[in-house]
PDB file of C-alpha atoms in Angstrom:
ATOM      1  CA  MET A 272      40.852  -8.858  13.609  1.00  0.00           C
ATOM      2  CA  ASN A 273      42.089 -11.227  10.834  1.00  0.00           C
ATOM      3  CA  PHE A 274      39.814 -12.469   8.019  1.00  0.00           C
ATOM      4  CA  SER A 275      39.132 -15.828   9.755  1.00  0.00           C
ATOM      5  CA  SER A 276      37.910 -14.356  12.943  1.00  0.00           C
ATOM      6  CA  LEU A 277      35.718 -11.796  10.999  1.00  0.00           C
ATOM      7  CA  PHE A 278      34.216 -14.556   9.075  1.00  0.00           C
ATOM      8  CA  TRP A 279      33.165 -16.564  12.126  1.00  0.00           C
ATOM      9  CA  VAL A 280      31.858 -13.475  13.916  1.00  0.00           C
ATOM     10  CA  MET A 281      29.710 -12.631  10.938  1.00  0.00           C
ATOM     11  CA  PHE A 282      28.603 -16.269  10.669  1.00  0.00           C
ATOM     12  CA  LEU A 283      27.327 -16.281  14.355  1.00  0.00           C
ATOM     13  CA  LEU A 284      25.535 -12.980  13.796  1.00  0.00           C
ATOM     14  CA  LEU A 285      23.803 -14.243  10.752  1.00  0.00           C
ATOM     15  CA  VAL A 286      22.636 -17.307  12.552  1.00  0.00           C
ATOM     16  CA  ILE A 287      20.958 -15.054  15.000  1.00  0.00           C
ATOM     17  CA  LYS A 288      19.579 -12.779  12.353  1.00  0.00           C
ATOM     18  CA  GLY A 289      18.405 -15.687  10.237  1.00  0.00           C
ATOM     19  CA  GLY A 290      19.448 -17.289   6.976  1.00  0.00           C
ATOM     20  CA  ARG A 291      17.661 -14.847   4.754  1.00  0.00           C
ATOM     21  CA  ILE A 292      20.858 -12.869   3.710  1.00  0.00           C
ATOM     22  CA  LEU A 293      23.474 -15.549   4.243  1.00  0.00           C
ATOM     23  CA  VAL A 294      24.391 -15.989   0.642  1.00  0.00           C
ATOM     24  CA  SER A 295      24.881 -12.301  -0.185  1.00  0.00           C
ATOM     25  CA  ASN A 296      26.871 -11.750   3.045  1.00  0.00           C
ATOM     26  CA  PHE A 297      29.092 -14.625   2.281  1.00  0.00           C
ATOM     27  CA  LEU A 298      29.818 -13.341  -1.194  1.00  0.00           C
ATOM     28  CA  PHE A 299      30.500  -9.907   0.339  1.00  0.00           C
ATOM     29  CA  LEU A 300      33.079 -11.252   2.654  1.00  0.00           C
ATOM     30  CA  MET A 301      34.853 -12.929  -0.252  1.00  0.00           C
ATOM     31  CA  ARG A 302      34.705  -9.629  -2.042  1.00  0.00           C
ATOM     32  CA  ILE A 303      36.348  -7.902   0.959  1.00  0.00           C
ATOM     33  CA  ARG A 304      39.280 -10.406   0.914  1.00  0.00           C
ATOM     34  CA  ARG A 305      39.861  -9.453  -2.712  1.00  0.00           C
ATOM     35  CA  ARG A 306      39.296  -5.814  -2.559  1.00  0.00           C
ATOM     36  CA  GLN A 307      39.722  -4.697   1.089  1.00  0.00           C
ATOM     37  CA  TYR A 308      37.135  -1.912   0.951  1.00  0.00           C
ATOM     38  CA  ILE A 309      33.520  -1.157   1.224  1.00  0.00           C
ATOM     39  CA  PRO A 310      31.904   1.235  -1.236  1.00  0.00           C
ATOM     40  CA  SER A 311      30.892   4.688   0.001  1.00  0.00           C
ATOM     41  CA  CYS A 312      27.131   4.992   0.658  1.00  0.00           C
ATOM     42  CA  ALA A 313      27.215   8.451  -1.119  1.00  0.00           C
ATOM     43  CA  SER A 314      28.843   7.063  -4.296  1.00  0.00           C
ATOM     44  CA  HIS A 315      26.760   6.973  -7.543  1.00  0.00           C
ATOM     45  CA  HIS A 316      28.530   4.211  -9.346  1.00  0.00           C
ATOM     46  CA  ARG A 317      26.611   0.983 -10.071  1.00  0.00           C
ATOM     47  CA  VAL A 318      26.699  -1.358  -7.070  1.00  0.00           C
ATOM     48  CA  ASP A 319      25.136  -4.745  -6.492  1.00  0.00           C
ATOM     49  CA  GLU A 320      22.644  -5.719  -3.795  1.00  0.00           C
ATOM     50  CA  ASP A 321      25.028  -7.123  -1.265  1.00  0.00           C
ATOM     51  CA  GLU A 322      27.202  -4.013  -1.449  1.00  0.00           C
ATOM     52  CA  ILE A 323      24.137  -1.890  -0.743  1.00  0.00           C
ATOM     53  CA  TYR A 324      23.127  -4.032   2.185  1.00  0.00           C
ATOM     54  CA  TRP A 325      26.543  -3.496   3.798  1.00  0.00           C
ATOM     55  CA  ASP A 326      26.688   0.209   3.020  1.00  0.00           C
ATOM     56  CA  ALA A 327      23.521   0.480   4.956  1.00  0.00           C
ATOM     57  CA  LYS A 328      24.834  -1.831   7.662  1.00  0.00           C
ATOM     58  CA  LYS A 329      27.833   0.248   7.987  1.00  0.00           C
ATOM     59  CA  GLN A 330      25.813   3.424   8.281  1.00  0.00           C
ATOM     60  CA  ASP A 331      23.677   1.881  10.984  1.00  0.00           C
ATOM     61  CA  GLU A 332      26.633   0.995  13.000  1.00  0.00           C
ATOM     62  CA  GLU A 333      28.180   4.431  12.651  1.00  0.00           C
ATOM     63  CA  SER A 334      24.955   6.153  13.297  1.00  0.00           C
ATOM     64  CA  ALA A 335      24.166   4.399  16.480  1.00  0.00           C
ATOM     65  CA  LEU A 336      26.522   6.877  18.258  1.00  0.00           C
ATOM     66  CA  SER A 337      24.445   9.832  17.183  1.00  0.00           C
ATOM     67  CA  HIS A 338      21.181   8.649  15.646  1.00  0.00           C
ATOM     68  CA  ASN A 339      19.282  11.971  16.092  1.00  0.00           C
ATOM     69  CA  SER A 340      21.757  14.224  14.176  1.00  0.00           C
ATOM     70  CA  PRO A 341      20.597  15.783  10.953  1.00  0.00           C
ATOM     71  CA  HIS A 342      23.780  14.651   9.134  1.00  0.00           C
ATOM     72  CA  VAL A 343      22.878  11.011  10.036  1.00  0.00           C
ATOM     73  CA  ILE A 344      19.336  11.432   8.895  1.00  0.00           C
ATOM     74  CA  SER A 345      20.701  12.921   5.604  1.00  0.00           C
ATOM     75  CA  GLN A 346      23.147   9.973   5.153  1.00  0.00           C
ATOM     76  CA  LEU A 347      20.359   7.471   5.804  1.00  0.00           C
ATOM     77  CA  ALA A 348      18.112   8.995   3.193  1.00  0.00           C
ATOM     78  CA  GLN A 349      21.036   9.108   0.720  1.00  0.00           C
ATOM     79  CA  CYS A 350      21.583   5.286   1.304  1.00  0.00           C
ATOM     80  CA  PHE A 351      17.950   4.796   0.469  1.00  0.00           C
ATOM     81  CA  THR A 352      18.175   6.863  -2.638  1.00  0.00           C
ATOM     82  CA  ASN A 353      21.323   5.024  -3.908  1.00  0.00           C
ATOM     83  CA  ALA A 354      19.752   1.692  -3.146  1.00  0.00           C
ATOM     84  CA  MET A 355      16.234   2.306  -4.538  1.00  0.00           C
ATOM     85  CA  VAL A 356      16.285   5.125  -6.999  1.00  0.00           C
ATOM     86  CA  GLY A 357      19.762   5.099  -8.412  1.00  0.00           C
ATOM     87  CA  PRO A 358      20.526   4.795 -12.181  1.00  0.00           C
ATOM     88  CA  ARG A 359      17.488   3.579 -14.024  1.00  0.00           C
ATOM     89  CA  ALA A 360      19.279   0.471 -15.397  1.00  0.00           C
ATOM     90  CA  TRP A 361      20.022  -0.581 -11.887  1.00  0.00           C
ATOM     91  CA  ILE A 362      16.553   0.176 -10.539  1.00  0.00           C
ATOM     92  CA  GLY A 363      14.884  -1.846 -13.224  1.00  0.00           C
ATOM     93  CA  GLY A 364      16.973  -4.774 -12.123  1.00  0.00           C
ATOM     94  CA  ILE A 365      15.326  -4.768  -8.606  1.00  0.00           C
ATOM     95  CA  PHE A 366      11.822  -5.079  -9.989  1.00  0.00           C
ATOM     96  CA  THR A 367      12.397  -7.176 -13.195  1.00  0.00           C
ATOM     97  CA  ARG A 368      13.794  -9.973 -11.122  1.00  0.00           C
ATOM     98  CA  SER A 369      10.453 -10.369  -9.407  1.00  0.00           C
ATOM     99  CA  GLY A 370       8.495  -9.762 -12.772  1.00  0.00           C
ATOM    100  CA  ASN A 371       6.477  -8.401 -14.593  1.00  0.00           C
ATOM    101  CA  ARG A 372       5.077 -11.646 -13.389  1.00  0.00           C
ATOM    102  CA  ARG A 373       2.273 -12.928 -15.518  1.00  0.00           C
ATOM    103  CA  PHE A 374      -0.642 -14.267 -13.338  1.00  0.00           C
ATOM    104  CA  GLY A 375      -2.445 -17.381 -14.530  1.00  0.00           C
ATOM    105  CA  SER A 376      -0.728 -19.010 -17.533  1.00  0.00           C
ATOM    106  CA  GLY A 377       2.639 -17.211 -16.806  1.00  0.00           C
ATOM    107  CA  LYS A 378       2.625 -15.919 -20.424  1.00  0.00           C
ATOM    108  CA  PHE A 379       2.122 -12.466 -21.783  1.00  0.00           C
ATOM    109  CA  LEU A 380      -1.483 -11.575 -22.449  1.00  0.00           C
ATOM    110  CA  ASP A 381      -2.997  -9.786 -25.324  1.00  0.00           C
ATOM    111  CA  HIS A 382      -5.927  -7.568 -24.766  1.00  0.00           C
ATOM    112  CA  SER A 383      -7.866  -5.026 -26.787  1.00  0.00           C
ATOM    113  CA  PHE A 384      -8.786  -1.831 -24.989  1.00  0.00           C
ATOM    114  CA  THR A 385     -11.553   0.517 -25.836  1.00  0.00           C
ATOM    115  CA  PRO A 386     -10.616   3.918 -27.494  1.00  0.00           C
ATOM    116  CA  HIS A 387     -11.556   5.576 -24.210  1.00  0.00           C
ATOM    117  CA  GLN A 388      -9.221   3.424 -22.286  1.00  0.00           C
ATOM    118  CA  GLU A 389      -6.368   3.833 -24.783  1.00  0.00           C
ATOM    119  CA  GLU A 390      -6.689   7.582 -24.528  1.00  0.00           C
ATOM    120  CA  ARG A 391      -6.534   7.554 -20.776  1.00  0.00           C
ATOM    121  CA  LEU A 392      -3.477   5.216 -20.970  1.00  0.00           C
ATOM    122  CA  ARG A 393      -1.835   7.606 -23.522  1.00  0.00           C
ATOM    123  CA  LYS A 394      -2.299  10.558 -21.217  1.00  0.00           C
ATOM    124  CA  LEU A 395      -0.898   8.664 -18.199  1.00  0.00           C
ATOM    125  CA  GLN A 396       2.170   7.536 -20.217  1.00  0.00           C
ATOM    126  CA  GLU A 397       2.668  11.120 -21.297  1.00  0.00           C
ATOM    127  CA  ARG A 398       2.813  12.113 -17.602  1.00  0.00           C
ATOM    128  CA  ILE A 399       5.268   9.347 -16.916  1.00  0.00           C
ATOM    129  CA  GLY A 400       7.652  10.684 -19.652  1.00  0.00           C
ATOM    130  CA  VAL A 401       7.897  14.275 -18.006  1.00  0.00           C
ATOM    131  CA  PRO A 402      11.192  14.746 -16.226  1.00  0.00           C
ATOM    132  CA  PHE A 403      11.470  16.858 -13.217  1.00  0.00           C
ATOM    133  CA  GLU A 404      12.932  20.266 -14.270  1.00  0.00           C
ATOM    134  CA  GLU A 405      14.461  22.184 -11.421  1.00  0.00           C
ATOM    135  CA  THR A 406      14.183  25.417 -13.245  1.00  0.00           C
ATOM    136  CA  CYS A 407      10.495  24.985 -14.304  1.00  0.00           C
ATOM    137  CA  PHE A 408       8.315  27.397 -12.467  1.00  0.00           C
ATOM    138  CA  ASN A 409       5.372  24.923 -12.327  1.00  0.00           C
ATOM    139  CA  HIS A 410       7.702  22.315 -10.881  1.00  0.00           C
ATOM    140  CA  GLN A 411       8.981  24.760  -8.355  1.00  0.00           C
ATOM    141  CA  GLU A 412       5.419  25.632  -7.334  1.00  0.00           C
ATOM    142  CA  ALA A 413       4.557  21.935  -6.973  1.00  0.00           C
ATOM    143  CA  LEU A 414       7.449  21.480  -4.471  1.00  0.00           C
ATOM    144  CA  HIS A 415       6.244  24.637  -2.566  1.00  0.00           C
ATOM    145  CA  ALA A 416       2.686  23.143  -2.523  1.00  0.00           C
ATOM    146  CA  LEU A 417       3.956  19.857  -1.231  1.00  0.00           C
ATOM    147  CA  TRP A 418       5.822  21.613   1.727  1.00  0.00           C
ATOM    148  CA  ASP A 419       2.788  23.625   2.640  1.00  0.00           C
ATOM    149  CA  LEU A 420       0.581  20.558   2.649  1.00  0.00           C
ATOM    150  CA  SER A 421       3.152  18.609   4.730  1.00  0.00           C
ATOM    151  CA  PHE A 422       4.006  21.376   7.241  1.00  0.00           C
ATOM    152  CA  PRO A 423       1.331  24.052   7.015  1.00  0.00           C
ATOM    153  CA  ASN A 424       2.553  25.861  10.086  1.00  0.00           C
ATOM    154  CA  VAL A 425       6.274  25.996   9.071  1.00  0.00           C
ATOM    155  CA  LYS A 426       7.584  28.562   6.559  1.00  0.00           C
ATOM    156  CA  LEU A 427       9.841  27.039   3.958  1.00  0.00           C
ATOM    157  CA  LYS A 428      13.124  29.030   3.726  1.00  0.00           C
ATOM    158  CA  GLY A 429      13.787  28.143   0.093  1.00  0.00           C
ATOM    159  CA  LEU A 430      13.639  25.418  -2.538  1.00  0.00           C
ATOM    160  CA  ILE A 431      17.159  24.556  -1.347  1.00  0.00           C
ATOM    161  CA  SER A 432      16.994  24.169   2.370  1.00  0.00           C
ATOM    162  CA  GLU A 433      18.033  21.705   5.008  1.00  0.00           C
ATOM    163  CA  GLN A 434      14.279  21.672   6.041  1.00  0.00           C
ATOM    164  CA  TRP A 435      13.647  19.245   3.157  1.00  0.00           C
ATOM    165  CA  LYS A 436      15.419  16.513   5.150  1.00  0.00           C
ATOM    166  CA  ASP A 437      12.517  16.615   7.658  1.00  0.00           C
ATOM    167  CA  MET A 438      10.304  15.189   4.903  1.00  0.00           C
ATOM    168  CA  GLY A 439      12.742  12.346   4.055  1.00  0.00           C
ATOM    169  CA  TRP A 440      14.669  13.838   1.050  1.00  0.00           C
ATOM    170  CA  GLN A 441      18.213  12.964   0.961  1.00  0.00           C
ATOM    171  CA  GLY A 442      19.587  16.473   1.000  1.00  0.00           C
ATOM    172  CA  ALA A 443      18.910  20.096   0.939  1.00  0.00           C
ATOM    173  CA  ASN A 444      17.772  20.076  -2.684  1.00  0.00           C
ATOM    174  CA  PRO A 445      14.935  17.638  -3.301  1.00  0.00           C
ATOM    175  CA  ALA A 446      15.353  18.067  -7.116  1.00  0.00           C
ATOM    176  CA  THR A 447      18.327  15.747  -6.938  1.00  0.00           C
ATOM    177  CA  ASP A 448      16.133  12.789  -5.782  1.00  0.00           C
ATOM    178  CA  PHE A 449      14.042  12.654  -9.054  1.00  0.00           C
ATOM    179  CA  ARG A 450      16.549  10.988 -11.071  1.00  0.00           C
ATOM    180  CA  GLY A 451      14.925   7.579 -10.732  1.00  0.00           C
ATOM    181  CA  CYS A 452      11.497   8.800 -11.608  1.00  0.00           C
ATOM    182  CA  GLY A 453      10.103  12.010 -13.113  1.00  0.00           C
ATOM    183  CA  PHE A 454       7.659  14.690 -12.246  1.00  0.00           C
ATOM    184  CA  ILE A 455       4.885  12.121 -11.821  1.00  0.00           C
ATOM    185  CA  SER A 456       6.404  11.087  -8.577  1.00  0.00           C
ATOM    186  CA  LEU A 457       5.865  14.602  -7.189  1.00  0.00           C
ATOM    187  CA  GLU A 458       2.427  14.662  -8.563  1.00  0.00           C
ATOM    188  CA  ASN A 459       1.593  11.462  -6.833  1.00  0.00           C
ATOM    189  CA  LEU A 460       2.812  12.828  -3.462  1.00  0.00           C
ATOM    190  CA  LEU A 461       0.713  15.994  -3.992  1.00  0.00           C
ATOM    191  CA  PHE A 462      -2.320  14.019  -4.871  1.00  0.00           C
ATOM    192  CA  PHE A 463      -1.897  11.804  -1.779  1.00  0.00           C
ATOM    193  CA  ALA A 464      -1.501  14.863   0.514  1.00  0.00           C
ATOM    194  CA  ARG A 465      -4.484  16.673  -1.090  1.00  0.00           C
ATOM    195  CA  THR A 466      -6.935  13.907  -1.365  1.00  0.00           C
ATOM    196  CA  TYR A 467      -6.114  11.787   1.737  1.00  0.00           C
ATOM    197  CA  PRO A 468      -4.474  14.305   4.152  1.00  0.00           C
ATOM    198  CA  ALA A 469      -5.092  12.323   7.280  1.00  0.00           C
ATOM    199  CA  SER A 470      -3.520   9.181   5.863  1.00  0.00           C
ATOM    200  CA  PHE A 471      -0.614  11.182   4.295  1.00  0.00           C
ATOM    201  CA  HIS A 472       0.265  12.893   7.562  1.00  0.00           C
ATOM    202  CA  ARG A 473      -0.094   9.648   9.520  1.00  0.00           C
ATOM    203  CA  LEU A 474       2.494   8.108   7.227  1.00  0.00           C
ATOM    204  CA  LEU A 475       4.751  11.217   7.099  1.00  0.00           C
ATOM    205  CA  PHE A 476       4.989  11.602  10.762  1.00  0.00           C
ATOM    206  CA  LYS A 477       4.923   7.730  11.443  1.00  0.00           C
ATOM    207  CA  GLN A 478       1.989   8.171  13.860  1.00  0.00           C
ATOM    208  CA  ALA A 479       0.616   4.579  13.736  1.00  0.00           C
ATOM    209  CA  GLY A 480       1.921   1.379  15.229  1.00  0.00           C
ATOM    210  CA  GLU A 481       5.157   0.428  16.935  1.00  0.00           C
ATOM    211  CA  ARG A 482       7.797   2.058  14.765  1.00  0.00           C
ATOM    212  CA  ALA A 483      11.326   0.920  14.158  1.00  0.00           C
ATOM    213  CA  ASN A 484      14.261   2.799  15.492  1.00  0.00           C
ATOM    214  CA  TRP A 485      15.268   3.567  11.902  1.00  0.00           C
ATOM    215  CA  GLU A 486      12.427   4.419   9.691  1.00  0.00           C
ATOM    216  CA  TYR A 487      12.237   4.769   5.900  1.00  0.00           C
ATOM    217  CA  PRO A 488      12.606   8.241   4.507  1.00  0.00           C
ATOM    218  CA  PHE A 489       9.156   9.275   3.551  1.00  0.00           C
ATOM    219  CA  ALA A 490       9.785  11.310   0.342  1.00  0.00           C
ATOM    220  CA  VAL A 491      12.380   8.902  -1.080  1.00  0.00           C
ATOM    221  CA  ALA A 492      10.065   5.976  -0.354  1.00  0.00           C
ATOM    222  CA  GLY A 493       7.324   7.675  -2.258  1.00  0.00           C
ATOM    223  CA  ILE A 494       9.456   8.121  -5.364  1.00  0.00           C
ATOM    224  CA  ASN A 495      10.198   4.344  -5.223  1.00  0.00           C
ATOM    225  CA  ILE A 496       6.537   3.556  -4.939  1.00  0.00           C
ATOM    226  CA  SER A 497       5.899   5.553  -8.128  1.00  0.00           C
ATOM    227  CA  PHE A 498       8.467   3.665  -9.955  1.00  0.00           C
ATOM    228  CA  MET A 499       7.393   0.281  -8.578  1.00  0.00           C
ATOM    229  CA  LEU A 500       3.856   0.934  -9.856  1.00  0.00           C
ATOM    230  CA  ILE A 501       5.025   1.876 -13.332  1.00  0.00           C
ATOM    231  CA  GLN A 502       7.053  -1.297 -13.571  1.00  0.00           C
ATOM    232  CA  MET A 503       4.326  -3.465 -12.024  1.00  0.00           C
ATOM    233  CA  LEU A 504       1.713  -2.159 -14.448  1.00  0.00           C
ATOM    234  CA  ASP A 505       3.989  -2.461 -17.442  1.00  0.00           C
ATOM    235  CA  LEU A 506       3.382   1.138 -18.288  1.00  0.00           C
ATOM    236  CA  TYR A 507       6.754   1.614 -20.067  1.00  0.00           C
ATOM    237  CA  SER A 508       5.348  -0.760 -22.832  1.00  0.00           C
ATOM    238  CA  ALA A 509       3.024   0.656 -25.482  1.00  0.00           C
ATOM    239  CA  LYS A 510       0.234  -1.522 -23.967  1.00  0.00           C
ATOM    240  CA  PRO A 511       0.395  -3.549 -20.711  1.00  0.00           C
ATOM    241  CA  LYS A 512       0.370  -7.280 -21.276  1.00  0.00           C
ATOM    242  CA  CYS A 513       0.377  -8.446 -17.673  1.00  0.00           C
ATOM    243  CA  LEU A 514      -3.019  -9.140 -16.016  1.00  0.00           C
ATOM    244  CA  PRO A 515      -2.603  -6.489 -13.264  1.00  0.00           C
ATOM    245  CA  GLY A 516      -1.685  -3.883 -15.896  1.00  0.00           C
ATOM    246  CA  ILE A 517      -4.509  -4.906 -18.166  1.00  0.00           C
ATOM    247  CA  ASN A 518      -7.041  -4.677 -15.324  1.00  0.00           C
ATOM    248  CA  PHE A 519      -5.579  -1.395 -14.267  1.00  0.00           C
ATOM    249  CA  VAL A 520      -6.242   0.177 -17.630  1.00  0.00           C
ATOM    250  CA  LYS A 521      -9.898  -0.882 -17.329  1.00  0.00           C
ATOM    251  CA  LEU A 522      -9.947   1.003 -13.897  1.00  0.00           C
ATOM    252  CA  LEU A 523      -8.241   3.955 -15.486  1.00  0.00           C
ATOM    253  CA  GLY A 524     -11.099   4.002 -18.000  1.00  0.00           C
ATOM    254  CA  GLU A 525     -13.458   4.392 -15.145  1.00  0.00           C
ATOM    255  CA  ASN A 526     -11.437   6.949 -13.184  1.00  0.00           C
ATOM    256  CA  GLU A 527      -8.779   9.147 -14.687  1.00  0.00           C
ATOM    257  CA  GLU A 528      -7.067   9.534 -11.385  1.00  0.00           C
ATOM    258  CA  ALA A 529      -6.765   5.727 -10.888  1.00  0.00           C
ATOM    259  CA  PHE A 530      -3.016   5.809 -10.894  1.00  0.00           C
ATOM    260  CA  ASP A 531      -2.774   8.516  -8.250  1.00  0.00           C
ATOM    261  CA  VAL A 532      -5.401   6.728  -6.183  1.00  0.00           C
ATOM    262  CA  LEU A 533      -3.414   3.361  -6.596  1.00  0.00           C
ATOM    263  CA  TYR A 534      -0.249   5.195  -5.545  1.00  0.00           C
ATOM    264  CA  SER A 535      -1.947   6.417  -2.304  1.00  0.00           C
ATOM    265  CA  VAL A 536      -3.242   2.877  -1.601  1.00  0.00           C
ATOM    266  CA  ALA A 537       0.243   1.442  -2.316  1.00  0.00           C
ATOM    267  CA  PHE A 538       1.885   3.914   0.116  1.00  0.00           C
ATOM    268  CA  ALA A 539      -0.528   2.970   2.895  1.00  0.00           C
ATOM    269  CA  MET A 540      -0.142  -0.718   2.107  1.00  0.00           C
ATOM    270  CA  MET A 541       3.616  -0.433   2.220  1.00  0.00           C
ATOM    271  CA  ASP A 542       3.505   1.234   5.614  1.00  0.00           C
ATOM    272  CA  ALA A 543       1.160  -1.429   6.856  1.00  0.00           C
ATOM    273  CA  GLN A 544       3.482  -4.104   5.672  1.00  0.00           C
ATOM    274  CA  TRP A 545       6.412  -2.319   7.264  1.00  0.00           C
ATOM    275  CA  LEU A 546       4.731  -2.465  10.636  1.00  0.00           C
ATOM    276  CA  ALA A 547       3.499  -6.020  10.197  1.00  0.00           C
ATOM    277  CA  MET A 548       6.997  -7.181   9.315  1.00  0.00           C
ATOM    278  CA  HIS A 549       8.633  -5.175  12.074  1.00  0.00           C
ATOM    279  CA  ALA A 550      10.882  -3.869   9.437  1.00  0.00           C
ATOM    280  CA  SER A 551      13.922  -1.532   9.628  1.00  0.00           C
ATOM    281  CA  TYR A 552      15.500   0.476   6.860  1.00  0.00           C
ATOM    282  CA  MET A 553      17.543  -2.412   5.629  1.00  0.00           C
ATOM    283  CA  ASP A 554      14.360  -4.320   4.958  1.00  0.00           C
ATOM    284  CA  PHE A 555      12.756  -1.728   2.674  1.00  0.00           C
ATOM    285  CA  ASN A 556      13.273  -3.560  -0.567  1.00  0.00           C
ATOM    286  CA  GLU A 557      11.745  -6.681   0.862  1.00  0.00           C
ATOM    287  CA  VAL A 558       8.719  -4.656   2.169  1.00  0.00           C
ATOM    288  CA  LEU A 559       8.288  -3.171  -1.228  1.00  0.00           C
ATOM    289  CA  ARG A 560       8.388  -6.597  -2.930  1.00  0.00           C
ATOM    290  CA  VAL A 561       5.773  -7.819  -0.549  1.00  0.00           C
ATOM    291  CA  THR A 562       3.657  -4.873  -1.218  1.00  0.00           C
ATOM    292  CA  ARG A 563       3.978  -5.276  -4.989  1.00  0.00           C
ATOM    293  CA  THR A 564       2.998  -8.905  -4.698  1.00  0.00           C
ATOM    294  CA  GLN A 565      -0.110  -8.092  -2.789  1.00  0.00           C
ATOM    295  CA  LEU A 566      -1.176  -5.288  -5.168  1.00  0.00           C
ATOM    296  CA  GLU A 567      -0.667  -7.670  -8.093  1.00  0.00           C
ATOM    297  CA  ARG A 568      -3.007 -10.110  -6.494  1.00  0.00           C
ATOM    298  CA  GLU A 569      -5.683  -7.538  -5.753  1.00  0.00           C
ATOM    299  CA  LEU A 570      -5.560  -6.089  -9.241  1.00  0.00           C
ATOM    300  CA  SER A 571      -6.034  -9.623 -10.580  1.00  0.00           C
ATOM    301  CA  LEU A 572      -9.243 -10.188  -8.704  1.00  0.00           C
ATOM    302  CA  GLU A 573     -12.431 -10.684 -10.868  1.00  0.00           C
ATOM    303  CA  ASP A 574     -14.672  -8.562  -8.751  1.00  0.00           C
ATOM    304  CA  VAL A 575     -12.524  -5.361  -8.915  1.00  0.00           C
ATOM    305  CA  HIS A 576     -14.331  -3.025 -11.303  1.00  0.00           C
ATOM    306  CA  ARG A 577     -13.476   0.321  -9.573  1.00  0.00           C
ATOM    307  CA  ILE A 578     -10.277   1.360  -7.841  1.00  0.00           C
ATOM    308  CA  GLN A 579     -12.264   1.643  -4.624  1.00  0.00           C
ATOM    309  CA  ASP A 580     -13.097  -2.132  -4.955  1.00  0.00           C
ATOM    310  CA  LEU A 581      -9.399  -2.995  -4.072  1.00  0.00           C
ATOM    311  CA  PRO A 582      -9.446  -4.616  -0.565  1.00  0.00           C
ATOM    312  CA  ALA A 583      -6.461  -2.401   0.437  1.00  0.00           C
ATOM    313  CA  PHE A 584      -8.375   0.719  -0.462  1.00  0.00           C
ATOM    314  CA  ASN A 585      -9.751   0.932   3.082  1.00  0.00           C
ATOM    315  CA  LEU A 586      -6.228   1.328   4.473  1.00  0.00           C
ATOM    316  CA  LEU A 587      -6.522   5.036   3.447  1.00  0.00           C
ATOM    317  CA  TYR A 588      -9.175   5.532   6.087  1.00  0.00           C
ATOM    318  CA  HIS A 589      -7.525   3.648   8.979  1.00  0.00           C
TER     319      HIS A 589
END
């Protein structure tokens, strides 16, 4: 098929699909004409969003022939990891384009926290700074604990095992998926599993609603949610200066586990948005963006004084 025919075929498909991705696809076609290749989904070099979309699209077409094979599931999770938790400089680009948006005046806010709130914030930021260490005994034990909470009746064969793909890790060694976020993302998953087990298993096994043919990989999605919250709450700064971040620190002063609870709420909210939007895996970044926007709004409400006051908190019990 020559380039002209390919262009018109793609144009008709995009008309059916909608105009949402028209611009990026057109740019991609121009890029094909110049370069005549599509980057491999498994590559770790920096790529832009339209390349990622077509990597996933290519995987989708190739996977349609054998969508139940473990290899295909692994490749799908790997696409997610490259697209969402790749090199940190690239990840930050996804979220900083949508903000740290400043609610109200649109400017950075200045707020004084109490010594108690500042101490809680400092401890949380210390957690955020801890990388995942594959050789650390405590980190290994945390992975074992996550497996036992997820599949209590299935014995894990080892920390490097094809079994991990059943949870939505990209490969046999989940340690390789923590490059976009540190040990806190594993702690978040553990907290979710221990504190809200019914909700955790409902999302892990995709038990609610009319699911898509291609679902988001659970564990990789969880790592992305941890990173999204850190960005949204401005926790890489010495002190948050966005309204959601400021209000969150107040909630943190009331409940030291506020970040982990918010993570659980965000995961449940993301899954609810996934179902409401009838999303497939290529829509994950858009679902995450919508989830972030809703969380920012809820954290900006004046009548939210505890983490349990968030309207989305009830999703953990549905």
